[in-house]
Short mmCIF file of C-alpha atoms and ligand atoms in Angstrom, two decimals:
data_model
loop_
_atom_site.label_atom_id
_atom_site.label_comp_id
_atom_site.label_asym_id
_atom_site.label_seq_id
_atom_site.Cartn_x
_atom_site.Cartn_y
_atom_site.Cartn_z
CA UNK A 634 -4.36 -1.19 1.74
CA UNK A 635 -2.90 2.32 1.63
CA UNK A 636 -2.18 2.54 -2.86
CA UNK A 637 -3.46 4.81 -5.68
CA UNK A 638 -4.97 7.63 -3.09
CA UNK A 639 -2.10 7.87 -0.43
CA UNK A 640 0.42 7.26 -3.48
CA UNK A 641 -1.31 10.96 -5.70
CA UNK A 642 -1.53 12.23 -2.13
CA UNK A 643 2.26 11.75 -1.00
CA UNK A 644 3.33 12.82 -5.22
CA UNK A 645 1.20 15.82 -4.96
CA UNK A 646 2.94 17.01 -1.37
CA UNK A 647 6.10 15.42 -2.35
CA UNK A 648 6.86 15.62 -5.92
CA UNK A 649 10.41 14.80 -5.68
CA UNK A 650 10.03 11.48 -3.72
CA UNK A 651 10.90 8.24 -5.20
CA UNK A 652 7.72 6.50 -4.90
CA UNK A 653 6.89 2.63 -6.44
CA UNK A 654 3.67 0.53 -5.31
CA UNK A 655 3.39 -3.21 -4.64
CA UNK A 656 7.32 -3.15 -3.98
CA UNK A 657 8.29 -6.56 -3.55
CA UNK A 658 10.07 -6.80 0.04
CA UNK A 659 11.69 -10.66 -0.99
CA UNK A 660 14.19 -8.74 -3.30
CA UNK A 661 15.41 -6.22 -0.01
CA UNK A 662 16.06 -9.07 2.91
CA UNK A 663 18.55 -10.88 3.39
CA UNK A 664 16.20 -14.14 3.49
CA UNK A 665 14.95 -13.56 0.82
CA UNK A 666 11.18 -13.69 2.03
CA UNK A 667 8.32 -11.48 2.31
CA UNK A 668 5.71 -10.03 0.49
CA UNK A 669 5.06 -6.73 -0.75
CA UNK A 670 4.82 -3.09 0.51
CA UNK A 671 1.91 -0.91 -0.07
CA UNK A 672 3.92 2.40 -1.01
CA UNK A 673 7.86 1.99 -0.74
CA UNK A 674 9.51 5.26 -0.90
CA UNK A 675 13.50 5.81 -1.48
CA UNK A 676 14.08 9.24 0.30
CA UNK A 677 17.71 11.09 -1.24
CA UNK A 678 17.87 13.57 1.20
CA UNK A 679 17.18 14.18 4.57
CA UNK A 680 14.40 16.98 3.85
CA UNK A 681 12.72 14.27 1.76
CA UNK A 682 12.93 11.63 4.72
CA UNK A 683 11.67 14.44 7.36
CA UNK A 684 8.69 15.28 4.74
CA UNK A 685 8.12 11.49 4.60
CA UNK A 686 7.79 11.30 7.88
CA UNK A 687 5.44 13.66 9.00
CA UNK A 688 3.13 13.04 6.05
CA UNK A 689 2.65 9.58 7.37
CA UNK A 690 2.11 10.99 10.84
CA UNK A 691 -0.53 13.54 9.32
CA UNK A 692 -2.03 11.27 7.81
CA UNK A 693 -1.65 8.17 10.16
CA UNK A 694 -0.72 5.48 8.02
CA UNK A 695 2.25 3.75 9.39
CA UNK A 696 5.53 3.59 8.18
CA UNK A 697 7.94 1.27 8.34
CA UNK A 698 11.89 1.80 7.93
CA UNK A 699 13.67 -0.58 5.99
CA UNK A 700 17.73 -0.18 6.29
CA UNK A 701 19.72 -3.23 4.51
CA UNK A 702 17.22 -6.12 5.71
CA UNK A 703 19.80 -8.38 7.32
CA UNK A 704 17.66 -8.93 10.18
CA UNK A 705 14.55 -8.67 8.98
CA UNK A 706 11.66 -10.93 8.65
CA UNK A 707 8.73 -9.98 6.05
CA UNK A 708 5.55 -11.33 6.67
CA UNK A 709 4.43 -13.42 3.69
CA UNK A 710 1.22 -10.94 3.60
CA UNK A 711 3.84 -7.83 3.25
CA UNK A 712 3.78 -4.22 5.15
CA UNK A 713 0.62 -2.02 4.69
CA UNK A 714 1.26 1.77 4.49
CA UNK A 715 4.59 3.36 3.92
CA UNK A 716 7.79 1.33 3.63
CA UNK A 717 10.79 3.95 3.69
CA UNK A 718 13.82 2.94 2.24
CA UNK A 719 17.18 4.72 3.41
CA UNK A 720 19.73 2.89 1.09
CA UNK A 721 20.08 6.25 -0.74
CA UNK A 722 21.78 8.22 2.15
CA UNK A 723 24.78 6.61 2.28
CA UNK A 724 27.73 8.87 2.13
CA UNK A 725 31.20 8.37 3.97
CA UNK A 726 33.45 11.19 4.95
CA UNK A 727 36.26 11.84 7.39
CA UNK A 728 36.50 14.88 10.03
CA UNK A 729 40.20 14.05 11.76
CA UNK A 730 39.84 10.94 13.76
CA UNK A 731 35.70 10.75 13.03
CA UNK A 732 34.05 9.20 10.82
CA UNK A 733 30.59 10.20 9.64
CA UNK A 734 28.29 8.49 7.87
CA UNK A 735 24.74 8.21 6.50
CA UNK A 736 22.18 5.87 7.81
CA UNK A 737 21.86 3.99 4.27
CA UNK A 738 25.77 3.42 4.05
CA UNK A 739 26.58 -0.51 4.74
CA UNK A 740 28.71 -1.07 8.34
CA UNK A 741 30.73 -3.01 6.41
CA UNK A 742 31.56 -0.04 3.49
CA UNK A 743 32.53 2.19 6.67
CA UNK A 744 34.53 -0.27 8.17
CA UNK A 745 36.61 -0.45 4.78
CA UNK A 746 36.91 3.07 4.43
CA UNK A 747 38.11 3.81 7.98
CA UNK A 748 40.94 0.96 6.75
CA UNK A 749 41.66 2.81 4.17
CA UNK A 750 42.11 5.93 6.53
CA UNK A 751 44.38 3.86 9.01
CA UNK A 752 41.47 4.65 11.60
CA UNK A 753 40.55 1.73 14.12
CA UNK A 754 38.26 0.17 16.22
CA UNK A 755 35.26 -0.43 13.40
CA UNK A 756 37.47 -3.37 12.86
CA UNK A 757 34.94 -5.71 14.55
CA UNK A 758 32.13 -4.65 11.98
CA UNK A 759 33.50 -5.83 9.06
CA UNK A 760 31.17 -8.61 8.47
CA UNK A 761 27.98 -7.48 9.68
CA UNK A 762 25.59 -6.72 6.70
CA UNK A 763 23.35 -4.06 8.05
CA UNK A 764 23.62 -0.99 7.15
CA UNK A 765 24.48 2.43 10.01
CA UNK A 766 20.82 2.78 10.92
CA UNK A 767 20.21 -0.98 11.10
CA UNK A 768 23.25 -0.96 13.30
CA UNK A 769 22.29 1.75 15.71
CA UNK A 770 19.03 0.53 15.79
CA UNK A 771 20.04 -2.83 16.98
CA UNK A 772 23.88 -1.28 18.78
CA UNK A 773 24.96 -4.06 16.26
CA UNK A 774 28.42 -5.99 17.33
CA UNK A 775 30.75 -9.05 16.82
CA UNK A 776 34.41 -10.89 18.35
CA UNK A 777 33.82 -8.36 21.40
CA UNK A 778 33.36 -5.34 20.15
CA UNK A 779 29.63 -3.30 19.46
CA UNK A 780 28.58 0.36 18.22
CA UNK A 781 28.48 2.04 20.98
CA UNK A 782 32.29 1.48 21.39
CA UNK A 783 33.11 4.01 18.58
CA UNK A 784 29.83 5.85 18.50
CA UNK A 785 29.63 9.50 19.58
CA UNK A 786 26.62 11.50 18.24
CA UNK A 787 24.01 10.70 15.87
CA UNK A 788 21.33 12.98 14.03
CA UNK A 789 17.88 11.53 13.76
CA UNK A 790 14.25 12.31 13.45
CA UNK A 791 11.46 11.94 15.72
CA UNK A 792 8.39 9.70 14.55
CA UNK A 793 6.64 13.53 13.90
CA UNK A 794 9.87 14.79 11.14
CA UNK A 795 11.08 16.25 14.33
CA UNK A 796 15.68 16.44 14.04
CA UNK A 797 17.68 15.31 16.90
CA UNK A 798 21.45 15.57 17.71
CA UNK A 799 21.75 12.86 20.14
CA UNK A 800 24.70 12.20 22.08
CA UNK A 801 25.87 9.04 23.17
CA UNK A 802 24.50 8.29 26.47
CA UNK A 803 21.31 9.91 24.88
CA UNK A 804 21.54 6.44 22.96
CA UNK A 805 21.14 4.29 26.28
CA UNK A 806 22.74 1.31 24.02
CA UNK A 807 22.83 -1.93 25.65
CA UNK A 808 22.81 -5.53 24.38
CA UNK A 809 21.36 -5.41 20.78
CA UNK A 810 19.08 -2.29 21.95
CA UNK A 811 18.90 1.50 22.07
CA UNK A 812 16.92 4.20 22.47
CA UNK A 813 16.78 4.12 18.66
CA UNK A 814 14.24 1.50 19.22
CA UNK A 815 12.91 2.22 22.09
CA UNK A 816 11.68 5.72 20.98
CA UNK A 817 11.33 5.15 17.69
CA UNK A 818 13.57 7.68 16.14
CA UNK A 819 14.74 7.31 12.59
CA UNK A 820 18.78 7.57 12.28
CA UNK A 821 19.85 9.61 9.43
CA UNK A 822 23.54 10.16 10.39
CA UNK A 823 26.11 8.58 12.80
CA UNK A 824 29.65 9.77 13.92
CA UNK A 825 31.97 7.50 15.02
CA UNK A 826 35.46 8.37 17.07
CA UNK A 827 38.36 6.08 15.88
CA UNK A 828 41.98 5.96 16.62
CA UNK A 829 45.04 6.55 14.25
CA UNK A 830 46.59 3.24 13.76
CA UNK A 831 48.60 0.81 11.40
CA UNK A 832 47.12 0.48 8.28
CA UNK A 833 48.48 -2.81 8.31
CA UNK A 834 47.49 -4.21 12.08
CA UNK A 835 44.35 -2.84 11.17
CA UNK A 836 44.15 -5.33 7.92
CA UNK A 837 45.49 -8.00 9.79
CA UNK A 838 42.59 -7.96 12.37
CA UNK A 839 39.50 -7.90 9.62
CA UNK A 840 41.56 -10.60 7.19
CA UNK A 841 41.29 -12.78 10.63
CA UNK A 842 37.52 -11.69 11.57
CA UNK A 843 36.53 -12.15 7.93
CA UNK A 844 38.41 -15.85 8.12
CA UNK A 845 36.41 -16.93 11.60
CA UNK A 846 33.08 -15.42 10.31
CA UNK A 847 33.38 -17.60 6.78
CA UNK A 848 34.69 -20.96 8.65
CA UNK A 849 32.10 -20.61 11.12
CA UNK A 850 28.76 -19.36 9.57
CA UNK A 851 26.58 -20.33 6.30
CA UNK A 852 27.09 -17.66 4.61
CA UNK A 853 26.14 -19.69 1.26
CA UNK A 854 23.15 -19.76 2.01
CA UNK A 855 20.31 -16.57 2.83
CA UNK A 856 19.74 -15.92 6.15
CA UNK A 857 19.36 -13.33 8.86
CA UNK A 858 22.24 -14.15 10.93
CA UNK A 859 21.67 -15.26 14.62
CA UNK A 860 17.99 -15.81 14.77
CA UNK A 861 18.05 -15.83 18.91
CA UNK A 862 19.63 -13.47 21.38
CA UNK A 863 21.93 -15.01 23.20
CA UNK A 864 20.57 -16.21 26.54
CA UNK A 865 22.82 -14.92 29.90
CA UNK A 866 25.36 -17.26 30.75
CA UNK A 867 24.54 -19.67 27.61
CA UNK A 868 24.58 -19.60 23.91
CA UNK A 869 21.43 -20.22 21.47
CA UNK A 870 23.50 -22.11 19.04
CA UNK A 871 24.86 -24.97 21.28
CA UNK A 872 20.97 -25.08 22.92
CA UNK A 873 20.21 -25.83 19.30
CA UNK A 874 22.42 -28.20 19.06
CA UNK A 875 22.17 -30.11 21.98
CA UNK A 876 18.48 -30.52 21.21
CA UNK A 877 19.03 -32.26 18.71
CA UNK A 878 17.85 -29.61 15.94
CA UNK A 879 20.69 -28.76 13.52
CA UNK A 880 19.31 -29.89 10.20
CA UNK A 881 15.64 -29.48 10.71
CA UNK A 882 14.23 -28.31 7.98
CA UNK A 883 10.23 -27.01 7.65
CA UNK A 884 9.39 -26.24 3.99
CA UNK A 885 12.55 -24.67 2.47
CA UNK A 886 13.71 -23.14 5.97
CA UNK A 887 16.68 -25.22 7.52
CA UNK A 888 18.19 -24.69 10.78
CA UNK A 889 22.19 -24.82 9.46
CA UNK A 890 24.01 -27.74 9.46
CA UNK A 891 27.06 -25.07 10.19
CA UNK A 892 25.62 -22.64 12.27
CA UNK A 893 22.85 -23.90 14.62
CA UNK A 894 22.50 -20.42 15.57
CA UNK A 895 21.47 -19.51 12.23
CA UNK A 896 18.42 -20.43 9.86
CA UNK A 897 19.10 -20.60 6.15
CA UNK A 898 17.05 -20.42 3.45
CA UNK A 899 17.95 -23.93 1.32
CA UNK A 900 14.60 -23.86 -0.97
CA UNK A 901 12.17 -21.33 -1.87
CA UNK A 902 11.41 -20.93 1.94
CA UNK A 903 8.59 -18.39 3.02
CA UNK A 904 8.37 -16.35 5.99
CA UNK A 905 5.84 -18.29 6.96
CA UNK A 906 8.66 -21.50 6.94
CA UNK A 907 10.86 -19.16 8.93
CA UNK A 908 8.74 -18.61 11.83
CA UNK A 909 7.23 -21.53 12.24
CA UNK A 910 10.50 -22.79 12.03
CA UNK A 911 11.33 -20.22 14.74
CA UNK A 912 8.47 -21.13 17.15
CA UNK A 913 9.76 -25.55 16.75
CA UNK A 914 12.66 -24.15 17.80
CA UNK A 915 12.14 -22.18 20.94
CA UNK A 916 9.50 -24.94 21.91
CA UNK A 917 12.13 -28.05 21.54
CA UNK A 918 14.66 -25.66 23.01
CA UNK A 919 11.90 -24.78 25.85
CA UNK A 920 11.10 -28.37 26.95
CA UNK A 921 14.80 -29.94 27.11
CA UNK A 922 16.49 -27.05 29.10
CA UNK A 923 14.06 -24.58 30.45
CA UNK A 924 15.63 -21.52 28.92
CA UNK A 925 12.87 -19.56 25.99
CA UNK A 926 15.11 -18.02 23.28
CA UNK A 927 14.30 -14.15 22.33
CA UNK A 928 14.56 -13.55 19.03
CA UNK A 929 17.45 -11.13 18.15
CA UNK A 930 15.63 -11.08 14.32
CA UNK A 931 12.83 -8.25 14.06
CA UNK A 932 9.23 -9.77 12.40
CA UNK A 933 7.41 -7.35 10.99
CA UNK A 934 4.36 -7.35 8.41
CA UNK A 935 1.13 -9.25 8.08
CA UNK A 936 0.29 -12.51 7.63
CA UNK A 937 -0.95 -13.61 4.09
C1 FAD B 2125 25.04 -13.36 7.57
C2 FAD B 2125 24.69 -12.39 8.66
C3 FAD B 2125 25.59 -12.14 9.67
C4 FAD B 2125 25.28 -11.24 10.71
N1 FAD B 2125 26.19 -11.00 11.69
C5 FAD B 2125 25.89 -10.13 12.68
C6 FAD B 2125 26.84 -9.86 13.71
O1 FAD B 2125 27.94 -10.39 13.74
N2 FAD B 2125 26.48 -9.00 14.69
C7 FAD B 2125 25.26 -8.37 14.70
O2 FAD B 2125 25.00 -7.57 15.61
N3 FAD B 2125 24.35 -8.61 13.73
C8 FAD B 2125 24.64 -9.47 12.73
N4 FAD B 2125 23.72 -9.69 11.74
C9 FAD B 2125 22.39 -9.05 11.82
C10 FAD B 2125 22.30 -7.67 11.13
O3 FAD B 2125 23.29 -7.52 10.13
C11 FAD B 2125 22.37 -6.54 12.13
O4 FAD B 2125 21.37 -6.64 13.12
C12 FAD B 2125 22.26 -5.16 11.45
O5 FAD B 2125 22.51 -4.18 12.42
C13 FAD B 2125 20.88 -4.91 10.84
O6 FAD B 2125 20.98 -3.76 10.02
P1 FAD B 2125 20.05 -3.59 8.73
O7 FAD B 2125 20.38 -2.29 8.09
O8 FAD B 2125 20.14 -4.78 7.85
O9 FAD B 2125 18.64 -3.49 9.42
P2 FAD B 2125 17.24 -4.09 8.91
O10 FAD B 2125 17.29 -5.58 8.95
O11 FAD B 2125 16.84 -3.46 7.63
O12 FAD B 2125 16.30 -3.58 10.08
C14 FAD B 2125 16.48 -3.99 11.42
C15 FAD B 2125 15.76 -2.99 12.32
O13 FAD B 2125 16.45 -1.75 12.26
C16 FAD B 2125 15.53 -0.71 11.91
N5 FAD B 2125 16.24 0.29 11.13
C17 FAD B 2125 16.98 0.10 10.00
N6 FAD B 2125 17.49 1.28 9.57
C18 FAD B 2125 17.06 2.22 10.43
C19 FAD B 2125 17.23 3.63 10.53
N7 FAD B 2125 17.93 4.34 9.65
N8 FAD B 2125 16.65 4.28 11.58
C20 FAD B 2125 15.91 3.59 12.50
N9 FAD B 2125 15.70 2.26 12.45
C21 FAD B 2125 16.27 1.58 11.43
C22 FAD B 2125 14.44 -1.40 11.11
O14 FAD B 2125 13.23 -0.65 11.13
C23 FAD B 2125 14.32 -2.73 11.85
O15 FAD B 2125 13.48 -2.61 12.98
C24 FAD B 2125 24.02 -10.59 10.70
C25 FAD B 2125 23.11 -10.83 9.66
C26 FAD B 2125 23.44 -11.72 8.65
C27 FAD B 2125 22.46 -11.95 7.53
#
């Protein structure tokens, strides 16, 4: 456990950092699981995200990024070390037909605003939860359309506090990866080119998005989203369903009657309900068709 010594350590090199203890992780995913972080720290500029950083590399203790937690699973046992918490660097502005935007500011938030602008082509994003890091991070996308279509440059750091202009083929962003992950960088700032368009078209699109995304997915319950990647030339939701699995339920974790695809949390589940909920599934799915679902959901933490 990294508490009272790293915590007078990091306030005595960084006095200006938001710092709690024990932070309980349950409160920041969107399943509402997980237990709770050693040192959490809420950085409100970029100079106090850098510093973050390479005290953690000094020092070695690892450090975990936490962006909006939509597709996140805690560990019941929590994250040891430093959890680093972006939602604080979140502002929106507009440069002529780009919008740029910090890594704490939700997808969704951006996609309004660049409504609001009459700029398209973030249309697509206007029901994903994560926030722009999360989204990078995972070159997030929905009804056809991904990041890396309107993406253009993004400024992060290196695991060592190192800053980075990247471009976007420096992003190498393929299904639900990038080099974000890959390498580890930490996004602090995205720019994204859009296109003048009808303020109006540009409504009508999201109202009709927003419309599939509610009649087709539980969102009244918590979840992650899609728990599985979707396999080539299949999808993990009808594998779900054909195996007979939509409404299997271990502790309070439920594979949705709605969404196969997706696993809710109906009652008090754990994390620990989640993935062994996770591993039934890709084990049932396994033995009737051959095909092992990845999962698209990262798992991070210890076990309690
Ligand atoms: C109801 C629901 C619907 C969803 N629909 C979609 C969808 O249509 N399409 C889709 O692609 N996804 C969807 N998701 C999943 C999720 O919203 C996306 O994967 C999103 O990009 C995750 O962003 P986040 O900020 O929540 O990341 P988190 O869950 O907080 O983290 C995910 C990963 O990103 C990393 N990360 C976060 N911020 C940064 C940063 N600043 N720098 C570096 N790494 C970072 C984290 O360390 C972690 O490894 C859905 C989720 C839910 C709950």
């Amino acid at each position: 456990m990294y508490t009272t010594q790293t915590m007078e350590q990091l306030k005595q090199e960084i006095p200006t950092l938001i710092i709690k203890t024990e932070e309980d992780l349950a409160a920041y995913t969107f399943t509402k699981t997980g237990g709770k972080a050693d040192l959490f720290v809420m950085p409100t500029s970029h100079d106090l995200a850098a510093k973050t950083i390479a005290f953690a590399h000094t020092n070695q203790i690892p450090l975990t990024i936490l962006g909006n937690g939509s597709n996140l699973i805690i560990k019941d046992g929590g994250i040891r070390g430093i959890v680093m918490y972006l939602d604080a660097l979140h502002a929106i502005k507009r440069e002529g037909t780009r919008i740029i935007a910090g890594c704490g500011a939700k997808i969704i938030d951006v996609s309004r605003f660049a409504l609001e602008e009459s700029l398209s082509g973030l249309e697509f994003a206007c029901g994903i939860p994560g926030s722009v890091g999360g989204a990078l991070y995972m070159n997030a996308g929905a009804y056809g359309g991904e990041i890396s279509d309107v993406l253009i440059e993004a400024t992060v750091l290196t695991a060592t506090g190192e800053l980075l202009h990247l471009q976007k083929d420096q992003l190498e962003a393929r299904y639900r990866k990038s080099s974000i992950a890959d390498k580890h960088y930490i996004v602090l700032e995205a720019v994204f080119e859009l296109e003048l368009a009808d303020k109006m078209q540009i409504r009508l699109k999201m109202d009709e998005l927003t419309e599939m995304r509610e009649s087709k997915q539980p969102l009244e319950y918590p979840s992650c989203g899609s728990v599985f990647k979707r396999p080539p030339g299949h999808f993990a939701g009808k594998l779900i369903q054909e195996a007979g699995l939509q409404g299997y339920q271990i502790g309070g974790a439920q594979v949705s009657k709605k969404h196969a695809g997706f696993i809710v949390n109906i009652d008090h589940a754990t994390a620990t309900d989640y993935m062994n909920l996770i591993e039934h599934v890709q084990k049932t799915v396994f033995e009737q068709s051959g095909i092992l679902l990845e999962t698209e959901v990262k798992i991070i933490g210890e076990d309690k």
